[in-house]
Amino acid sequence: MTTFIQGLPKVELHLHIEGTLEPELMFELAKRNQISIPFSSPEEVQAAYQFDNLQSFLDIYYQGANVLIDEQDFYDLTWAYLLRCKQDNVVHTEIFFDPQTHTARGIAFETVINGIDRAMQDGKQQLGISSQIIMCFLRHLDQESAFETLGQAIAFKDKIIGVGLDSSEQGHPPEKFKEVFEAAINEGFLTVAHAGEEGPAENIHNAMKLLGVARVDHGVRCVEDPALVEQLIEERMPLTVCPLSNTKLKVFENMEDHNVIELLRKGLCITINSDDPAYFGGYMTDNFMAVASAIDVTEQELAQLSLNAIEASFISESEKGRLRGLVKQYCL
Ligand code: HPA
Ligand code: ZN
């Protein structure tokens, strides 16, 4: 099973680039930029990664991002992630970034996007990995700040395929961002949103109804509303599920309790993703392995997860056809 999973061509649809900051790179960038961090070694950083819930993770994750200053830092961060993609046979990835985490610290929007984009171009040329960028609004901030961020993104429209919504779900429901998502859609952006991770099934429903999402990020709490589950099946609405994230943040106590395979078998368009791999203990192969080790699953079902991700991706039909060919050839 390990060999099958490792070699399976994969597509990642739920990955926060700030969440790929490994402790070693955090230390290197802190030194390069003379930023003080409250840890004395990469091992100490790793030891601090014990979380009780989403908020306890977000606090440490936003702090980590403080070491990212120059365009080269964003390049190095993204390049390191793409090298991990190569190891894991990830052939296409759609990368989230949180502009407000950086602009609030005085880092220019263009510094961030240009660093990420340059690494993505090199990833295509040197590693053969295709990628796209989705910018997320931080939902703990107000809609006005999201509008300001949307305004900054317009000049970089050719580099950004969609907008998303992340950060603290509880107390910040989708309806808070209805108008800015409407404006983003009018500007031609596709939309996605984190919903039903820590928040109720109602957030999934409202993300679809009010934010026009093409995918739901996480979405695992959909099971609390059977009518919603039926709707997700009917519409083939993709869920970007992140197994190691969910157990680390205690959305599920144990991987054995995770509903990812149960939802796949019900006929939902389920995908497996790594979310914030440097913080949650693993990249794509690790996430597939964690599921396959805890839950009985066939190679055919694992391949279906890859085919679902291709279906749910924001690439052209011809590119989807090419990637499906890779999966099918691998499974022969
Ligand atoms: N949920 C909400 N916000 C996030 C996450 C997540 O899983 N990862 C990074 N920001
Ligand atoms: Zn996420």
Coordinates of C-alpha atoms and ligand atoms in Angstrom, one line a residue:
M1 CA 0.0 0.0 0.0
T2 CA 2.8 2.4 0.9
T3 CA 4.4 2.0 -2.6
F4 CA 1.0 2.4 -4.3
I5 CA 0.3 5.6 -2.4
Q6 CA 3.7 7.1 -2.9
G7 CA 3.6 6.6 -6.7
L8 CA 0.0 7.5 -7.2
P9 CA -0.3 10.8 -9.2
K10 CA -1.9 13.3 -6.8
V11 CA -3.5 16.7 -7.0
E12 CA -3.6 19.0 -4.0
L13 CA -6.5 21.5 -3.6
H14 CA -6.2 22.6 0.1
L15 CA -2.8 23.9 1.0
H16 CA -1.9 27.1 2.8
I17 CA 1.6 28.2 1.7
E18 CA 2.3 29.8 5.1
G19 CA 1.5 26.3 6.6
T20 CA 4.5 24.8 4.7
L21 CA 7.0 26.8 6.8
E22 CA 9.2 24.1 8.3
P23 CA 11.0 24.9 11.6
E24 CA 14.4 24.8 9.9
L25 CA 13.4 27.4 7.3
M26 CA 11.7 29.5 10.0
F27 CA 15.1 29.6 11.8
E28 CA 17.0 30.4 8.6
L29 CA 14.6 33.3 7.7
A30 CA 14.6 34.6 11.2
K31 CA 18.3 34.9 11.1
R32 CA 18.4 36.3 7.5
N33 CA 15.9 39.0 8.4
Q34 CA 17.0 39.5 12.0
I35 CA 13.5 38.7 13.4
S36 CA 13.4 37.4 16.9
I37 CA 11.3 34.3 17.5
P38 CA 10.4 32.8 20.9
F39 CA 12.2 29.5 20.3
S40 CA 15.9 28.5 20.6
S41 CA 16.0 25.6 18.1
P42 CA 13.9 24.0 15.4
E43 CA 13.3 21.1 17.8
E44 CA 11.8 23.5 20.3
V45 CA 9.5 24.9 17.5
Q46 CA 8.4 21.3 16.7
A47 CA 7.7 20.6 20.3
A48 CA 5.4 23.6 20.5
Y49 CA 3.1 22.2 17.8
Q50 CA 0.6 20.7 20.2
F51 CA -2.9 22.0 19.5
D52 CA -6.3 21.7 21.3
N53 CA -8.4 23.3 18.5
L54 CA -8.2 25.5 15.4
Q55 CA -7.5 28.8 17.4
S56 CA -4.5 27.4 19.3
F57 CA -3.0 26.4 15.9
L58 CA -3.8 29.8 14.3
D59 CA -2.1 31.7 17.1
I60 CA 1.2 30.0 16.5
Y61 CA 0.8 29.9 12.7
Y62 CA 0.4 33.6 12.3
Q63 CA 3.4 34.2 14.6
G64 CA 5.5 31.9 12.4
A65 CA 4.7 33.9 9.3
N66 CA 6.4 37.0 10.8
V67 CA 9.8 35.7 9.5
L68 CA 8.6 36.1 5.9
I69 CA 9.7 39.6 4.7
D70 CA 11.2 39.7 1.2
E71 CA 10.1 38.3 -2.2
Q72 CA 13.0 35.8 -1.9
D73 CA 11.5 34.5 1.4
F74 CA 8.2 33.8 -0.3
Y75 CA 10.1 32.2 -3.2
D76 CA 12.1 29.9 -0.9
L77 CA 9.0 28.9 1.0
T78 CA 7.1 28.0 -2.1
W79 CA 10.0 26.3 -3.8
A80 CA 10.6 24.1 -0.7
Y81 CA 6.9 23.0 -0.9
L82 CA 7.1 22.3 -4.6
L83 CA 10.2 20.1 -4.0
R84 CA 8.1 18.1 -1.5
C85 CA 5.3 17.9 -4.1
K86 CA 7.8 16.3 -6.5
Q87 CA 8.8 13.7 -3.8
D88 CA 5.1 12.9 -3.3
N89 CA 4.1 12.7 -7.0
V90 CA 1.9 15.7 -6.7
V91 CA 1.4 16.7 -10.3
H92 CA -0.8 19.8 -9.8
T93 CA -1.5 22.0 -6.8
E94 CA -3.8 24.9 -6.0
I95 CA -2.1 27.1 -3.4
F96 CA -3.8 29.3 -0.8
F97 CA -2.1 32.4 0.6
D98 CA -3.3 34.9 3.2
P99 CA -2.5 38.4 1.9
Q100 CA -3.7 40.1 5.1
T101 CA -1.3 38.2 7.3
H102 CA 1.5 40.0 5.4
T103 CA 0.0 43.4 4.4
A104 CA -0.9 44.0 8.1
R105 CA 2.8 43.8 8.9
G106 CA 3.7 46.3 6.1
I107 CA 4.7 43.7 3.5
A108 CA 3.5 44.7 0.1
F109 CA 0.9 42.5 -1.7
E110 CA 3.2 42.3 -4.7
T111 CA 6.2 41.1 -2.7
V112 CA 4.1 38.1 -1.6
I113 CA 2.5 37.2 -4.9
N114 CA 5.6 37.8 -7.0
G115 CA 7.7 35.5 -4.8
I116 CA 5.1 32.7 -4.8
D117 CA 4.5 33.1 -8.5
R118 CA 8.1 33.0 -9.5
A119 CA 8.6 29.7 -7.6
M120 CA 5.5 28.3 -9.3
Q121 CA 6.9 29.2 -12.7
D122 CA 10.1 27.4 -11.9
G123 CA 8.1 24.5 -10.5
K124 CA 6.4 24.1 -13.9
Q125 CA 9.7 24.4 -15.9
Q126 CA 12.1 22.5 -13.7
L127 CA 9.8 20.0 -11.9
G128 CA 6.9 19.6 -14.3
I129 CA 4.4 20.5 -11.6
S130 CA 1.5 22.8 -12.6
S131 CA 0.0 25.2 -10.0
Q132 CA -2.5 28.0 -9.3
I133 CA -3.0 30.6 -6.6
I134 CA -6.1 31.2 -4.5
M135 CA -6.0 34.2 -2.1
C136 CA -7.9 33.8 1.1
F137 CA -9.6 36.5 3.2
L138 CA -9.1 36.1 7.0
R139 CA -12.6 35.7 8.4
H140 CA -11.7 37.1 11.9
L141 CA -11.1 40.5 10.2
D142 CA -14.0 42.6 8.9
Q143 CA -15.5 42.6 5.4
E144 CA -14.0 46.1 4.7
S145 CA -10.5 44.7 5.1
A146 CA -11.5 41.9 2.7
F147 CA -12.7 44.5 0.2
E148 CA -9.4 46.3 0.5
T149 CA -7.5 43.1 -0.2
L150 CA -9.7 42.4 -3.2
G151 CA -8.8 45.8 -4.5
Q152 CA -5.1 45.0 -4.2
A153 CA -5.6 41.8 -6.1
I154 CA -7.1 43.3 -9.2
A155 CA -3.7 44.3 -10.6
F156 CA -2.6 40.6 -10.2
K157 CA -5.7 39.1 -11.6
D158 CA -3.8 37.1 -14.2
K159 CA -1.9 35.3 -11.3
I160 CA -4.9 34.5 -9.1
I161 CA -7.6 32.0 -10.0
G162 CA -9.9 32.4 -7.1
V163 CA -10.7 33.7 -3.6
G164 CA -11.2 31.7 -0.4
L165 CA -12.1 32.2 3.2
D166 CA -10.0 30.9 6.2
S167 CA -9.1 31.5 9.8
S168 CA -11.5 31.2 12.8
E169 CA -14.7 29.7 11.6
Q170 CA -16.6 30.0 14.9
G171 CA -18.3 33.4 15.2
H172 CA -17.4 34.3 11.6
P173 CA -19.9 32.6 9.4
P174 CA -20.0 32.9 5.5
E175 CA -22.8 35.5 5.5
K176 CA -20.3 38.0 7.0
F177 CA -18.5 38.0 3.5
K178 CA -21.5 37.8 1.1
E179 CA -20.9 41.2 -0.6
V180 CA -17.1 40.8 -1.1
F181 CA -17.6 37.4 -2.6
E182 CA -20.2 38.8 -4.9
A183 CA -17.7 41.5 -6.0
A184 CA -15.0 38.9 -6.4
I185 CA -17.2 36.8 -8.7
N186 CA -18.0 39.9 -10.7
E187 CA -14.3 40.4 -11.2
G188 CA -14.1 36.9 -12.6
F189 CA -12.6 35.0 -9.6
L190 CA -13.7 31.5 -8.7
T191 CA -14.7 31.1 -5.1
V192 CA -14.1 28.5 -2.3
A193 CA -14.5 28.7 1.5
H194 CA -13.5 26.8 4.6
A195 CA -16.8 25.6 6.1
G196 CA -17.9 22.8 8.4
E197 CA -14.5 22.3 9.9
E198 CA -15.2 23.5 13.4
G199 CA -18.4 25.3 12.4
P200 CA -21.9 23.8 11.9
A201 CA -23.3 22.2 8.7
E202 CA -25.2 25.4 8.2
N203 CA -22.0 27.1 7.2
I204 CA -21.5 24.7 4.3
H205 CA -25.0 25.4 3.2
N206 CA -24.5 29.2 3.3
A207 CA -21.0 29.0 1.7
M208 CA -22.8 27.4 -1.3
K209 CA -25.8 29.6 -1.3
L210 CA -24.3 33.0 -0.4
L211 CA -20.6 32.7 -1.5
G212 CA -21.1 30.7 -4.7
V213 CA -18.3 28.3 -3.9
A214 CA -17.0 25.8 -6.4
R215 CA -15.6 23.7 -3.6
V216 CA -16.0 23.5 0.2
D217 CA -12.8 23.3 2.2
H218 CA -13.0 20.7 4.9
G219 CA -16.8 20.3 5.0
V220 CA -16.6 17.2 7.2
R221 CA -19.4 18.3 9.5
C222 CA -21.9 18.0 6.6
V223 CA -22.9 14.6 8.1
E224 CA -24.9 16.5 10.8
D225 CA -27.4 17.4 8.0
P226 CA -28.6 14.4 5.9
A227 CA -30.4 16.7 3.4
L228 CA -27.2 18.6 2.9
V229 CA -25.2 15.4 2.3
E230 CA -27.8 14.5 -0.4
Q231 CA -27.3 17.9 -2.0
L232 CA -23.5 17.6 -2.0
I233 CA -23.8 14.2 -3.7
E234 CA -26.4 15.5 -6.2
E235 CA -24.3 18.5 -7.1
R236 CA -20.9 16.7 -7.0
M237 CA -19.8 19.6 -4.7
P238 CA -16.2 18.8 -3.9
L239 CA -14.9 18.6 -0.3
T240 CA -11.2 19.2 0.3
V241 CA -10.7 17.1 3.3
C242 CA -7.5 17.3 5.4
P243 CA -7.1 14.2 7.6
L244 CA -4.0 15.0 9.6
S245 CA -5.2 18.5 10.1
N246 CA -8.5 17.2 11.5
T247 CA -6.9 14.9 14.0
K248 CA -4.2 17.4 15.1
L249 CA -6.9 20.1 15.7
K250 CA -9.2 17.5 17.3
V251 CA -12.1 17.8 14.8
F252 CA -11.8 13.9 15.1
E253 CA -10.2 12.4 18.1
N254 CA -8.6 9.5 16.2
M255 CA -8.0 8.8 12.5
E256 CA -10.1 5.6 12.9
D257 CA -13.1 7.9 13.6
H258 CA -12.6 10.1 10.5
N259 CA -15.5 10.1 8.1
V260 CA -13.5 10.7 4.9
I261 CA -13.9 7.1 3.5
E262 CA -17.5 6.8 4.6
L263 CA -18.3 10.1 2.7
L264 CA -16.3 8.8 -0.4
R265 CA -18.4 5.6 -0.3
K266 CA -21.6 7.6 -0.2
G267 CA -20.6 9.1 -3.5
L268 CA -19.4 12.6 -2.5
C269 CA -16.6 14.2 -4.5
I270 CA -14.0 13.7 -1.7
T271 CA -10.4 14.8 -2.0
I272 CA -7.5 14.4 0.4
N273 CA -5.1 17.3 1.1
S274 CA -2.5 18.4 3.6
D275 CA -3.7 21.9 4.7
D276 CA -0.7 23.1 6.8
P277 CA 1.8 20.2 6.5
A278 CA 4.7 21.7 8.4
Y279 CA 2.3 22.1 11.4
F280 CA 0.2 18.9 11.1
G281 CA 2.9 16.3 10.6
G282 CA 2.7 15.5 6.9
Y283 CA 2.4 16.2 3.2
M284 CA 0.2 14.5 0.7
T285 CA 1.6 11.0 0.9
D286 CA 1.6 11.1 4.7
N287 CA -2.1 12.1 4.6
F288 CA -3.1 9.3 2.3
M289 CA -1.0 6.9 4.4
A290 CA -2.5 8.0 7.7
V291 CA -6.0 7.3 6.3
A292 CA -5.0 3.9 4.7
S293 CA -3.4 2.8 8.0
A294 CA -6.4 3.6 10.1
I295 CA -9.3 2.7 7.8
D296 CA -9.6 -0.3 5.4
V297 CA -9.5 1.2 1.9
T298 CA -8.8 -0.3 -1.5
E299 CA -6.3 0.9 -4.1
Q300 CA -9.2 1.7 -6.4
E301 CA -10.7 4.0 -3.7
L302 CA -7.4 5.8 -3.3
A303 CA -7.2 6.3 -7.0
Q304 CA -10.7 7.6 -7.0
L305 CA -9.6 10.3 -4.5
S306 CA -7.0 11.4 -7.1
L307 CA -9.6 11.4 -9.9
N308 CA -12.0 13.4 -7.7
A309 CA -9.3 16.0 -7.1
I310 CA -8.7 16.3 -10.9
E311 CA -12.4 16.8 -11.4
A312 CA -12.6 19.4 -8.7
S313 CA -9.5 21.3 -9.8
F314 CA -9.5 24.7 -11.6
I315 CA -7.6 23.5 -14.7
S316 CA -8.9 23.2 -18.3
E317 CA -10.8 20.1 -19.5
S318 CA -7.8 19.1 -21.7
E319 CA -5.4 19.3 -18.8
K320 CA -7.9 17.3 -16.7
G321 CA -7.9 14.7 -19.4
R322 CA -4.1 14.5 -19.3
L323 CA -4.0 14.1 -15.5
R324 CA -6.7 11.4 -15.6
G325 CA -4.6 9.6 -18.1
L326 CA -1.7 9.6 -15.7
V327 CA -3.8 8.1 -12.9
K328 CA -5.4 5.5 -15.2
Q329 CA -2.1 4.4 -16.6
Y330 CA -0.7 4.1 -13.1
C331 CA -3.5 1.8 -12.0
L332 CA -3.3 -0.6 -15.0
Ligands
HPA1 N1 -8.8 26.4 8.9 C1 -8.9 27.7 9.0 N2 -7.9 28.5 8.7 C2 -6.8 28.0 8.4 C3 -6.6 26.7 8.3 C4 -7.6 25.8 8.6 O1 -7.6 24.5 8.5 N3 -5.3 26.5 7.9 C5 -4.7 27.7 7.8 N4 -5.6 28.6 8.0
ZN2 ZN -7.2 25.1 5.5

